[in-house]
Amino acid sequence: MKNIFTKEVSNEVISRIEKLTPETQPNWGTMSVAQMLAHCCVTYEMVYTNKHPKPNAFTRWILKTVIKNSVVSEKPYPKNGKTAPQFLIKEDKLFETEKKRLIDFINKTQQLGENEFDKKESHSFGKLTKKEWNNMFYKHLDHHLTQFGV
């Protein structure tokens, strides 16, 4: 899996984002391109903001034992997979605003570097290795950029 913490891969992902337009249509799924960008920001919001409440102990246990491996492994996400409720973006979003937010999050994460994330506590899964953080960040972005054909 590509390493999102490297400048080269971050720039490659950002270049793909820059190819999107407000009119870009998905190859599958129902989100608009602006909703997809906002959806991708949620992962970073959980790292850098207090916008999303942490799950309770029982929910966190379920997430760690049932969901974690599919999120942090190198196995690609299936098309039209289930999405956690906090990742559902139902309202319209502004394309340029969400695009800028996502690019800023990617740059911030790359600049902090993988060592900043090694053994860092995840919102939902407990402590993750830098490889697990990378897989989660990169795989999610790659999945949705592929969804929108870039």
PDB file of C-alpha atoms in Angstrom:
ATOM      1  CA  MET A   1       0.000   0.000   0.000  1.00  0.00           C
ATOM      2  CA  LYS A   2       1.258   3.472  -0.842  1.00  0.00           C
ATOM      3  CA  ASN A   3       2.449   5.590   2.090  1.00  0.00           C
ATOM      4  CA  ILE A   4       0.271   8.713   2.467  1.00  0.00           C
ATOM      5  CA  PHE A   5       2.815  10.104   4.921  1.00  0.00           C
ATOM      6  CA  THR A   6       5.341  10.640   2.111  1.00  0.00           C
ATOM      7  CA  LYS A   7       5.271  13.922   0.221  1.00  0.00           C
ATOM      8  CA  GLU A   8       5.248  12.063  -3.103  1.00  0.00           C
ATOM      9  CA  VAL A   9       2.101  10.059  -2.311  1.00  0.00           C
ATOM     10  CA  SER A  10       0.329  12.978  -0.631  1.00  0.00           C
ATOM     11  CA  ASN A  11       0.997  15.095  -3.714  1.00  0.00           C
ATOM     12  CA  GLU A  12      -0.263  12.281  -5.946  1.00  0.00           C
ATOM     13  CA  VAL A  13      -3.523  12.070  -3.966  1.00  0.00           C
ATOM     14  CA  ILE A  14      -3.907  15.861  -3.997  1.00  0.00           C
ATOM     15  CA  SER A  15      -3.313  15.870  -7.765  1.00  0.00           C
ATOM     16  CA  ARG A  16      -6.163  13.372  -8.129  1.00  0.00           C
ATOM     17  CA  ILE A  17      -8.410  15.587  -5.975  1.00  0.00           C
ATOM     18  CA  GLU A  18      -7.493  18.591  -8.150  1.00  0.00           C
ATOM     19  CA  LYS A  19      -8.856  16.725 -11.212  1.00  0.00           C
ATOM     20  CA  LEU A  20     -12.348  16.673  -9.686  1.00  0.00           C
ATOM     21  CA  THR A  21     -14.918  19.298 -10.650  1.00  0.00           C
ATOM     22  CA  PRO A  22     -18.294  20.113  -9.092  1.00  0.00           C
ATOM     23  CA  GLU A  23     -19.856  18.175 -11.993  1.00  0.00           C
ATOM     24  CA  THR A  24     -17.792  14.969 -11.575  1.00  0.00           C
ATOM     25  CA  GLN A  25     -20.134  11.992 -11.310  1.00  0.00           C
ATOM     26  CA  PRO A  26     -19.497   8.780  -9.366  1.00  0.00           C
ATOM     27  CA  ASN A  27     -18.978   5.433 -11.049  1.00  0.00           C
ATOM     28  CA  TRP A  28     -21.042   3.899  -8.218  1.00  0.00           C
ATOM     29  CA  GLY A  29     -22.882   5.126  -5.131  1.00  0.00           C
ATOM     30  CA  THR A  30     -25.149   8.082  -4.510  1.00  0.00           C
ATOM     31  CA  MET A  31     -22.916  10.803  -3.008  1.00  0.00           C
ATOM     32  CA  SER A  32     -22.192  13.950  -4.956  1.00  0.00           C
ATOM     33  CA  VAL A  33     -18.541  14.842  -5.390  1.00  0.00           C
ATOM     34  CA  ALA A  34     -18.827  17.556  -2.697  1.00  0.00           C
ATOM     35  CA  GLN A  35     -20.459  15.082  -0.303  1.00  0.00           C
ATOM     36  CA  MET A  36     -17.665  12.586  -1.000  1.00  0.00           C
ATOM     37  CA  LEU A  37     -15.025  15.185  -0.168  1.00  0.00           C
ATOM     38  CA  ALA A  38     -16.849  16.024   3.086  1.00  0.00           C
ATOM     39  CA  HIS A  39     -17.159  12.292   3.806  1.00  0.00           C
ATOM     40  CA  CYS A  40     -13.391  11.861   3.392  1.00  0.00           C
ATOM     41  CA  CYS A  41     -12.812  14.764   5.789  1.00  0.00           C
ATOM     42  CA  VAL A  42     -14.604  12.914   8.607  1.00  0.00           C
ATOM     43  CA  THR A  43     -11.615  10.592   9.168  1.00  0.00           C
ATOM     44  CA  TYR A  44      -9.417  13.652   9.707  1.00  0.00           C
ATOM     45  CA  GLU A  45     -12.033  15.479  11.795  1.00  0.00           C
ATOM     46  CA  MET A  46     -11.903  12.539  14.193  1.00  0.00           C
ATOM     47  CA  VAL A  47      -8.152  13.067  14.538  1.00  0.00           C
ATOM     48  CA  TYR A  48      -7.972  16.859  14.674  1.00  0.00           C
ATOM     49  CA  THR A  49     -11.304  18.076  16.101  1.00  0.00           C
ATOM     50  CA  ASN A  50     -13.866  17.277  18.773  1.00  0.00           C
ATOM     51  CA  LYS A  51     -16.721  17.452  16.268  1.00  0.00           C
ATOM     52  CA  HIS A  52     -17.606  13.755  16.587  1.00  0.00           C
ATOM     53  CA  PRO A  53     -18.338  12.238  20.002  1.00  0.00           C
ATOM     54  CA  LYS A  54     -16.327   9.150  20.880  1.00  0.00           C
ATOM     55  CA  PRO A  55     -18.302   5.925  20.849  1.00  0.00           C
ATOM     56  CA  ASN A  56     -19.292   4.415  24.181  1.00  0.00           C
ATOM     57  CA  ALA A  57     -17.318   1.471  25.580  1.00  0.00           C
ATOM     58  CA  PHE A  58     -19.591  -1.216  24.124  1.00  0.00           C
ATOM     59  CA  THR A  59     -19.670   0.336  20.659  1.00  0.00           C
ATOM     60  CA  ARG A  60     -15.913   0.823  20.747  1.00  0.00           C
ATOM     61  CA  TRP A  61     -15.448  -2.860  21.658  1.00  0.00           C
ATOM     62  CA  ILE A  62     -17.628  -3.856  18.670  1.00  0.00           C
ATOM     63  CA  LEU A  63     -15.679  -1.526  16.384  1.00  0.00           C
ATOM     64  CA  LYS A  64     -12.328  -2.902  17.572  1.00  0.00           C
ATOM     65  CA  THR A  65     -13.318  -6.563  17.329  1.00  0.00           C
ATOM     66  CA  VAL A  66     -15.551  -6.581  14.234  1.00  0.00           C
ATOM     67  CA  ILE A  67     -14.802  -3.529  12.073  1.00  0.00           C
ATOM     68  CA  LYS A  68     -11.191  -2.491  12.756  1.00  0.00           C
ATOM     69  CA  ASN A  69      -9.420  -5.044  10.566  1.00  0.00           C
ATOM     70  CA  SER A  70     -11.462  -4.203   7.476  1.00  0.00           C
ATOM     71  CA  VAL A  71     -10.639  -0.509   7.968  1.00  0.00           C
ATOM     72  CA  VAL A  72      -6.907  -0.735   8.738  1.00  0.00           C
ATOM     73  CA  SER A  73      -5.896  -3.740   6.600  1.00  0.00           C
ATOM     74  CA  GLU A  74      -4.571  -3.481   3.058  1.00  0.00           C
ATOM     75  CA  LYS A  75      -7.654  -5.205   1.632  1.00  0.00           C
ATOM     76  CA  PRO A  76      -9.575  -2.703  -0.555  1.00  0.00           C
ATOM     77  CA  TYR A  77     -13.065  -1.611   0.386  1.00  0.00           C
ATOM     78  CA  PRO A  78     -15.869  -3.141  -1.673  1.00  0.00           C
ATOM     79  CA  LYS A  79     -18.043  -0.899  -3.833  1.00  0.00           C
ATOM     80  CA  ASN A  80     -21.244   0.245  -2.094  1.00  0.00           C
ATOM     81  CA  GLY A  81     -20.062  -0.958   1.339  1.00  0.00           C
ATOM     82  CA  LYS A  82     -21.846   0.042   4.519  1.00  0.00           C
ATOM     83  CA  THR A  83     -20.863   3.389   5.979  1.00  0.00           C
ATOM     84  CA  ALA A  84     -20.789   4.280   9.675  1.00  0.00           C
ATOM     85  CA  PRO A  85     -23.515   6.805  10.593  1.00  0.00           C
ATOM     86  CA  GLN A  86     -21.087   9.644  11.395  1.00  0.00           C
ATOM     87  CA  PHE A  87     -19.640   9.295   7.876  1.00  0.00           C
ATOM     88  CA  LEU A  88     -23.007   9.708   6.138  1.00  0.00           C
ATOM     89  CA  ILE A  89     -23.213  13.112   4.476  1.00  0.00           C
ATOM     90  CA  LYS A  90     -26.841  13.787   3.661  1.00  0.00           C
ATOM     91  CA  GLU A  91     -26.844  17.546   3.169  1.00  0.00           C
ATOM     92  CA  ASP A  92     -25.446  19.424   0.195  1.00  0.00           C
ATOM     93  CA  LYS A  93     -21.882  20.657   0.575  1.00  0.00           C
ATOM     94  CA  LEU A  94     -19.820  23.340  -1.144  1.00  0.00           C
ATOM     95  CA  PHE A  95     -17.334  21.687  -3.486  1.00  0.00           C
ATOM     96  CA  GLU A  96     -14.485  24.202  -3.151  1.00  0.00           C
ATOM     97  CA  THR A  97     -14.827  24.382   0.644  1.00  0.00           C
ATOM     98  CA  GLU A  98     -14.703  20.607   1.086  1.00  0.00           C
ATOM     99  CA  LYS A  99     -11.892  20.218  -1.442  1.00  0.00           C
ATOM    100  CA  LYS A 100      -9.758  22.767   0.405  1.00  0.00           C
ATOM    101  CA  ARG A 101     -10.525  21.189   3.786  1.00  0.00           C
ATOM    102  CA  LEU A 102      -9.521  17.736   2.575  1.00  0.00           C
ATOM    103  CA  ILE A 103      -6.302  18.944   0.942  1.00  0.00           C
ATOM    104  CA  ASP A 104      -5.417  20.868   4.117  1.00  0.00           C
ATOM    105  CA  PHE A 105      -5.995  17.738   6.235  1.00  0.00           C
ATOM    106  CA  ILE A 106      -3.834  15.621   3.909  1.00  0.00           C
ATOM    107  CA  ASN A 107      -1.026  18.194   4.006  1.00  0.00           C
ATOM    108  CA  LYS A 108      -1.202  18.546   7.788  1.00  0.00           C
ATOM    109  CA  THR A 109      -1.059  14.779   8.255  1.00  0.00           C
ATOM    110  CA  GLN A 110       1.877  14.406   5.875  1.00  0.00           C
ATOM    111  CA  GLN A 111       3.775  17.227   7.577  1.00  0.00           C
ATOM    112  CA  LEU A 112       3.248  15.723  11.033  1.00  0.00           C
ATOM    113  CA  GLY A 113       4.614  12.452   9.657  1.00  0.00           C
ATOM    114  CA  GLU A 114       4.072   8.792  10.362  1.00  0.00           C
ATOM    115  CA  ASN A 115       5.947   8.797  13.675  1.00  0.00           C
ATOM    116  CA  GLU A 116       3.366  11.237  15.057  1.00  0.00           C
ATOM    117  CA  PHE A 117       0.734   8.577  14.421  1.00  0.00           C
ATOM    118  CA  ASP A 118       2.592   5.478  15.645  1.00  0.00           C
ATOM    119  CA  LYS A 119       0.623   4.158  18.641  1.00  0.00           C
ATOM    120  CA  LYS A 120      -1.692   7.196  18.438  1.00  0.00           C
ATOM    121  CA  GLU A 121      -5.164   6.614  19.831  1.00  0.00           C
ATOM    122  CA  SER A 122      -7.845   6.306  17.182  1.00  0.00           C
ATOM    123  CA  HIS A 123     -11.296   7.740  17.774  1.00  0.00           C
ATOM    124  CA  SER A 124     -12.902   4.325  17.303  1.00  0.00           C
ATOM    125  CA  PHE A 125     -10.248   1.589  17.291  1.00  0.00           C
ATOM    126  CA  GLY A 126      -7.816   2.293  20.136  1.00  0.00           C
ATOM    127  CA  LYS A 127      -4.086   2.657  19.507  1.00  0.00           C
ATOM    128  CA  LEU A 128      -3.010   2.051  15.916  1.00  0.00           C
ATOM    129  CA  THR A 129       0.402   1.541  14.375  1.00  0.00           C
ATOM    130  CA  LYS A 130       1.667   3.996  11.795  1.00  0.00           C
ATOM    131  CA  LYS A 131       1.032   1.323   9.154  1.00  0.00           C
ATOM    132  CA  GLU A 132      -2.604   0.963  10.260  1.00  0.00           C
ATOM    133  CA  TRP A 133      -3.064   4.745  10.192  1.00  0.00           C
ATOM    134  CA  ASN A 134      -1.536   4.854   6.713  1.00  0.00           C
ATOM    135  CA  ASN A 135      -3.748   2.052   5.452  1.00  0.00           C
ATOM    136  CA  MET A 136      -6.855   3.725   6.876  1.00  0.00           C
ATOM    137  CA  PHE A 137      -6.018   7.154   5.429  1.00  0.00           C
ATOM    138  CA  TYR A 138      -4.764   6.034   2.019  1.00  0.00           C
ATOM    139  CA  LYS A 139      -7.221   3.227   1.356  1.00  0.00           C
ATOM    140  CA  HIS A 140     -10.226   5.428   2.114  1.00  0.00           C
ATOM    141  CA  LEU A 141      -9.028   8.252  -0.124  1.00  0.00           C
ATOM    142  CA  ASP A 142      -8.052   5.887  -2.941  1.00  0.00           C
ATOM    143  CA  HIS A 143     -11.432   4.126  -2.749  1.00  0.00           C
ATOM    144  CA  HIS A 144     -13.413   7.326  -3.136  1.00  0.00           C
ATOM    145  CA  LEU A 145     -11.160   8.940  -5.726  1.00  0.00           C
ATOM    146  CA  THR A 146     -11.487   5.753  -7.762  1.00  0.00           C
ATOM    147  CA  GLN A 147     -15.257   5.947  -7.219  1.00  0.00           C
ATOM    148  CA  PHE A 148     -15.163   9.344  -8.936  1.00  0.00           C
ATOM    149  CA  GLY A 149     -12.842   8.215 -11.723  1.00  0.00           C
ATOM    150  CA  VAL A 150      -9.630   9.983 -10.742  1.00  0.00           C
TER     151      VAL A 150
END
